[in-house]
PDB file of C-alpha atoms in Angstrom:
ATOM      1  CA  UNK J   6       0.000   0.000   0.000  1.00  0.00           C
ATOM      2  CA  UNK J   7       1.289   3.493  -0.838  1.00  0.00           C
ATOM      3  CA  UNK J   8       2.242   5.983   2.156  1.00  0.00           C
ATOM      4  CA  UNK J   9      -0.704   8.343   0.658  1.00  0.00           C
ATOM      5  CA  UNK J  10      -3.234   5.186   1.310  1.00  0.00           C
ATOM      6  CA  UNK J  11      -1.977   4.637   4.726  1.00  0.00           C
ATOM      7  CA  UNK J  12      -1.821   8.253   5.678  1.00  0.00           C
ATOM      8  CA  UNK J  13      -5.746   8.420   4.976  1.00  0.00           C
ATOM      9  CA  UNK J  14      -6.470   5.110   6.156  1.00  0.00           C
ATOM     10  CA  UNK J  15      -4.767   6.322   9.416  1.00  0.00           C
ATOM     11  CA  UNK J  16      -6.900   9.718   9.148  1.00  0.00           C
ATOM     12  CA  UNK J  17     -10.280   7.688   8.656  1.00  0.00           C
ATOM     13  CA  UNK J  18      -9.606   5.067  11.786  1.00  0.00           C
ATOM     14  CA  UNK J  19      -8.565   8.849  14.017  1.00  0.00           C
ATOM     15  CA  UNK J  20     -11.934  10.538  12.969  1.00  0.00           C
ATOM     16  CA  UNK J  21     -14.212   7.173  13.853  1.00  0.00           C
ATOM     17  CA  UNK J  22     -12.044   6.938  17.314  1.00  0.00           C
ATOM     18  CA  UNK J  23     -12.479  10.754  17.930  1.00  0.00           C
ATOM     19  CA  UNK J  24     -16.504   9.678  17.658  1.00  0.00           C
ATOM     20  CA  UNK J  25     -16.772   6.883  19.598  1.00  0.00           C
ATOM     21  CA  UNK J  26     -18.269   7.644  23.222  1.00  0.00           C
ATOM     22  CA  UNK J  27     -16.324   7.408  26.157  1.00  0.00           C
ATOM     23  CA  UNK J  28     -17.236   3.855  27.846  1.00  0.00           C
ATOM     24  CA  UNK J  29     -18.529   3.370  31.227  1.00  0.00           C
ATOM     25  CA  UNK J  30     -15.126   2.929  32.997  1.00  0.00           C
ATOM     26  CA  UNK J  31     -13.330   5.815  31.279  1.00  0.00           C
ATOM     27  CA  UNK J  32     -16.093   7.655  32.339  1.00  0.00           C
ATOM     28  CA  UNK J  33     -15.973   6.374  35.906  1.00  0.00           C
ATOM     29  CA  UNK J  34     -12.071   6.831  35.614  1.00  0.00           C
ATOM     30  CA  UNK J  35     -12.898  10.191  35.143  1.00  0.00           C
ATOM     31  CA  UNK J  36     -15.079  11.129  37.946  1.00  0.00           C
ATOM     32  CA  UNK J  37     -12.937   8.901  40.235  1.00  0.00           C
ATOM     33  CA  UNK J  38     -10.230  11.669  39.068  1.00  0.00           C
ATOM     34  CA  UNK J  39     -12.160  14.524  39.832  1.00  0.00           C
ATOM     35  CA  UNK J  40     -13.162  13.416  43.200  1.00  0.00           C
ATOM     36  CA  UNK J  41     -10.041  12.067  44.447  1.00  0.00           C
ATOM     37  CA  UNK J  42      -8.963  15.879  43.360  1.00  0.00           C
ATOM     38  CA  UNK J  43     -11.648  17.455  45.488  1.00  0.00           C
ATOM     39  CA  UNK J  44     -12.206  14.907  47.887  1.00  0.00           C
ATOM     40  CA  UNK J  45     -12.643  16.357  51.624  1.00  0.00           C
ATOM     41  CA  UNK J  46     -12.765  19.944  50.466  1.00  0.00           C
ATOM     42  CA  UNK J  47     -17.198  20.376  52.141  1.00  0.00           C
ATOM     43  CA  UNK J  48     -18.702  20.733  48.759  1.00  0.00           C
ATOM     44  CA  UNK J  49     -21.431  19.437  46.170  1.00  0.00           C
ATOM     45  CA  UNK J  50     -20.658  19.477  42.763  1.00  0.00           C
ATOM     46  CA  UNK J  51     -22.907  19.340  39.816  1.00  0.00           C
ATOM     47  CA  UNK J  52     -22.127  18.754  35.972  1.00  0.00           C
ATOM     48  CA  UNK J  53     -24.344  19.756  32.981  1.00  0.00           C
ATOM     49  CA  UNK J  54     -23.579  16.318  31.268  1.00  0.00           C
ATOM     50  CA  UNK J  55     -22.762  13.032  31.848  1.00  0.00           C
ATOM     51  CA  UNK J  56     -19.460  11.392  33.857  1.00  0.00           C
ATOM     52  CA  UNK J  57     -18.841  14.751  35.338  1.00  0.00           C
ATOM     53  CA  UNK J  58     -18.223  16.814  32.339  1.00  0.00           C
ATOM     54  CA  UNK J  59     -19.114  20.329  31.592  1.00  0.00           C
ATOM     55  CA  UNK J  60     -18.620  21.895  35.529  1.00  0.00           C
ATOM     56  CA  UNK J  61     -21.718  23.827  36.291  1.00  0.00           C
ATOM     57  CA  UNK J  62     -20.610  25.110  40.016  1.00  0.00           C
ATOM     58  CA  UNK J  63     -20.011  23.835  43.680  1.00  0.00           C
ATOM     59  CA  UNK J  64     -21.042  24.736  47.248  1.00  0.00           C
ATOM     60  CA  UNK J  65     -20.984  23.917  51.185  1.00  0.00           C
ATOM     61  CA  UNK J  66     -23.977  25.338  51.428  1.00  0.00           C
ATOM     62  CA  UNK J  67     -27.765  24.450  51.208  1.00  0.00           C
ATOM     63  CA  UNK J  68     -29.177  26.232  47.842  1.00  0.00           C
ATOM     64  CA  UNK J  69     -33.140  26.937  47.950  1.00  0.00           C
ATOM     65  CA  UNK J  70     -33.178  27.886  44.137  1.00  0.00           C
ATOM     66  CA  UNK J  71     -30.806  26.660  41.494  1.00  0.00           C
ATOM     67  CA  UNK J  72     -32.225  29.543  38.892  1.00  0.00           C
ATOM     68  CA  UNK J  73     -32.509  32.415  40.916  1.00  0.00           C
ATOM     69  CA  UNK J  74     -29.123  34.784  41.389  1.00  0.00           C
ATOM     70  CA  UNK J  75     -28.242  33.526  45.236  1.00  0.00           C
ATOM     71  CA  UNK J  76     -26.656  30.218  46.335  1.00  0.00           C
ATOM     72  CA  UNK J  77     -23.796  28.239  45.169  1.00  0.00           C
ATOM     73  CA  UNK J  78     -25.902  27.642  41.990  1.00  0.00           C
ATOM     74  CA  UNK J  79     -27.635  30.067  40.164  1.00  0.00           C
ATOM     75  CA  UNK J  80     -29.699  31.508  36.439  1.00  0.00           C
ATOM     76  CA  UNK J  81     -29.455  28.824  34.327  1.00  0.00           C
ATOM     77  CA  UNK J  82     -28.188  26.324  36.852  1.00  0.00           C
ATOM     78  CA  UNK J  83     -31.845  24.931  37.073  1.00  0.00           C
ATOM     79  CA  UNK J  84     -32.560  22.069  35.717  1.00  0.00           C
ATOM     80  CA  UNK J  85     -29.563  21.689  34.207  1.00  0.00           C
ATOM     81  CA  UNK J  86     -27.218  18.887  35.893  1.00  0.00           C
ATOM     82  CA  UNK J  87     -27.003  15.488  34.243  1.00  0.00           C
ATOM     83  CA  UNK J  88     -24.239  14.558  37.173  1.00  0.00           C
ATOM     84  CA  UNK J  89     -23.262  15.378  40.174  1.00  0.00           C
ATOM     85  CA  UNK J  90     -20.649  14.608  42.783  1.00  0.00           C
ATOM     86  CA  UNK J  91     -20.688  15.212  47.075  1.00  0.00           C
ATOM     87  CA  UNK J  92     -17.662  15.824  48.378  1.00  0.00           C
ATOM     88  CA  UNK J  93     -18.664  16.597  51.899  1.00  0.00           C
ATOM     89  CA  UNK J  94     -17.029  15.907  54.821  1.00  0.00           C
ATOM     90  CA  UNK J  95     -18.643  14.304  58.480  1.00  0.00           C
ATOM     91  CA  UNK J  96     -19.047  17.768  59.841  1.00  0.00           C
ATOM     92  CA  UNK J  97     -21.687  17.157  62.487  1.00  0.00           C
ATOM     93  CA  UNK J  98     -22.793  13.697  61.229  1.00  0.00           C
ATOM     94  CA  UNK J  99     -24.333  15.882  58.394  1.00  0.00           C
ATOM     95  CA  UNK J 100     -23.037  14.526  55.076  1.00  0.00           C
ATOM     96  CA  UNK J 101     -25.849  13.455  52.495  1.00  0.00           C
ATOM     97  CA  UNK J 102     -26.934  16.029  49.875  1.00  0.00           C
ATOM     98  CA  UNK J 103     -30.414  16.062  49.520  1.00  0.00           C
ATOM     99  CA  UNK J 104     -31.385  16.972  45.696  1.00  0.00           C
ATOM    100  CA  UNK J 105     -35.169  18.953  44.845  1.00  0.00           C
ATOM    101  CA  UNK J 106     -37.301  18.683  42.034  1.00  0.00           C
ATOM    102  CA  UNK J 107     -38.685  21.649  43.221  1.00  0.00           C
ATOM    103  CA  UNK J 108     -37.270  25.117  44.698  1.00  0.00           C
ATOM    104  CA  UNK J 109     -37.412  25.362  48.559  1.00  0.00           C
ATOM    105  CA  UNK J 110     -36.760  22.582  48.921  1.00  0.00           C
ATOM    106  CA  UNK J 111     -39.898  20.972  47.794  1.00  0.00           C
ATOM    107  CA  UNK J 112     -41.173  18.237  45.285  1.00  0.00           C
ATOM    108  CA  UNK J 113     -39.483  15.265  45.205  1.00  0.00           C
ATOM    109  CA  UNK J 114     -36.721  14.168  46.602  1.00  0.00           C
ATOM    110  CA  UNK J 115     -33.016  12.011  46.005  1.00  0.00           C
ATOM    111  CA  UNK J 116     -30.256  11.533  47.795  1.00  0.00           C
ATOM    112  CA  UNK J 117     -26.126  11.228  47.501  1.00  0.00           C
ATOM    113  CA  UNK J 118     -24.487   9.861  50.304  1.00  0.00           C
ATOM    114  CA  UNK J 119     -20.903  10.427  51.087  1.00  0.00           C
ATOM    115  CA  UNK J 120     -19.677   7.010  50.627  1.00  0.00           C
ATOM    116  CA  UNK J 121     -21.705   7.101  47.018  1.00  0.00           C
ATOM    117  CA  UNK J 122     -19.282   9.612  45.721  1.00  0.00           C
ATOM    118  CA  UNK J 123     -20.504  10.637  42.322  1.00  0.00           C
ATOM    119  CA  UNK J 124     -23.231   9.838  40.042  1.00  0.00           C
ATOM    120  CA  UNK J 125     -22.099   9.936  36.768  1.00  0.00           C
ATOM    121  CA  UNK J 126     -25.241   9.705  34.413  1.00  0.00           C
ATOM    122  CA  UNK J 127     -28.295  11.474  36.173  1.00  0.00           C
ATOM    123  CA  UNK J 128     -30.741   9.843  33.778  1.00  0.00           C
ATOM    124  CA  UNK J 129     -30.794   5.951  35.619  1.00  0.00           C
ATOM    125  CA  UNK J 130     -31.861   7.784  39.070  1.00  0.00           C
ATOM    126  CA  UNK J 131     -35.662   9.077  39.961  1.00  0.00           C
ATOM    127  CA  UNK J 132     -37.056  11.231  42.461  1.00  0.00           C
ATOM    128  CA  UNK J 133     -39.182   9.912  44.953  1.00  0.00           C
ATOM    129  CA  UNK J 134     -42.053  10.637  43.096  1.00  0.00           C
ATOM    130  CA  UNK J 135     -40.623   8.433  40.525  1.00  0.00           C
ATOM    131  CA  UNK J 136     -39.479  11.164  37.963  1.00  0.00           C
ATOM    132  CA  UNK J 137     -36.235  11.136  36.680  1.00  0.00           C
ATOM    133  CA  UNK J 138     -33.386  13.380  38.488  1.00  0.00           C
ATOM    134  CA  UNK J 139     -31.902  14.102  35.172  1.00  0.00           C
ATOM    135  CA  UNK J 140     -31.712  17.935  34.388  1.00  0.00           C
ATOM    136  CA  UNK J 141     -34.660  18.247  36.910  1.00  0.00           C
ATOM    137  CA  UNK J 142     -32.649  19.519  40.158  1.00  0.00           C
ATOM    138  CA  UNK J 143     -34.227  23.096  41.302  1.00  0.00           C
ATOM    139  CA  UNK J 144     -32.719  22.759  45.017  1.00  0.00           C
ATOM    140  CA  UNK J 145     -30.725  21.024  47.917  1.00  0.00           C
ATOM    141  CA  UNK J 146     -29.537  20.729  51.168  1.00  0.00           C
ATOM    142  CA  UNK J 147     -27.370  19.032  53.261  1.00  0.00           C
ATOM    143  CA  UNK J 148     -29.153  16.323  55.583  1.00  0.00           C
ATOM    144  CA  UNK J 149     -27.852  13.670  58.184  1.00  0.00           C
ATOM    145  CA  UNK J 150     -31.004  12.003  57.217  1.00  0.00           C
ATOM    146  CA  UNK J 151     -34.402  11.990  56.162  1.00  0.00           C
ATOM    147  CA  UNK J 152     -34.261  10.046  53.098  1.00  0.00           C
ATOM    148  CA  UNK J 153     -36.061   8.019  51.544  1.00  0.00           C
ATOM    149  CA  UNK J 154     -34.563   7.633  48.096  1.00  0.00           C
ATOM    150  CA  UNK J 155     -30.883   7.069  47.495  1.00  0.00           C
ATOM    151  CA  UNK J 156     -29.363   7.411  43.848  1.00  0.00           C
ATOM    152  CA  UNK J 157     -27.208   4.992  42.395  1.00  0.00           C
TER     153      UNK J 157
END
């Protein structure tokens, strides 16, 4: 084969590689990076897509309203997240982030505990009213308890 033919053979097999999706455990590779980077530093994290890509913000704090121009999370925040990650710490025995479908903290309701780390792909979790989490999170808070749905 000529070096011309191999040159664009090469080319073709780099494009179709460039549009391959990442698989499930280079995309848990990668939030395992991110959190190992950030673990221990008191916040929540959320991601507008999938295996924490495309950082959205980060708190300590409790946020009432993702869409509103206060909190850790704010305008177009809401609704938004397709992952998110807790990086909390034990402070008080309070360390599970308690995610809204509604603002003030209504609607209902999922959970990340500490130990769950990350969730990278929003879209296999529900509410507790059975909706899906994905790009539906208008609030949260930070709980030692009080749930009764835990996402995956």
């Amino acid at each position: 084969m000529s070096k011309i033919r191999i040159a664009v053979a090469t080319a073709g097999l780099a494009v179709i590689g460039a549009m391959v999706p990442i698989g499930s455990a280079q995309a848990a590779a990668f939030c395992d990076t991110v959190y190992n980077a950030n673990k221990d530093d008191g916040n929540v994290r959320a991601y507008a897509d999938n295996n924490c890509s495309n950082y959205m913000g980060k708190t300590t704090g409790d946020d009432s309203d993702w869409g509103n121009s206060a909190g850790g999370f704010q305008g177009s925040d809401s609704e938004r997240a397709s992952s998110v990650m807790n990086t909390g710490t034990y402070s008080g025995g309070v360390n599970i982030v308690k995610f809204y479908a509604l603002k003030d903290y209504r609607g209902g309701h999922s959970c990340l505990s500490r130990g769950e780390k990350y969730v990278d792909a929003l879209s296999r979790n529900d509410f507790s009213t059975g909706t899906s989490v994905n790009d539906r999170i208008r609030s949260h808070e930070w709980v030692s308890g009080g749930c009764s749905k835990f996402m995956s």
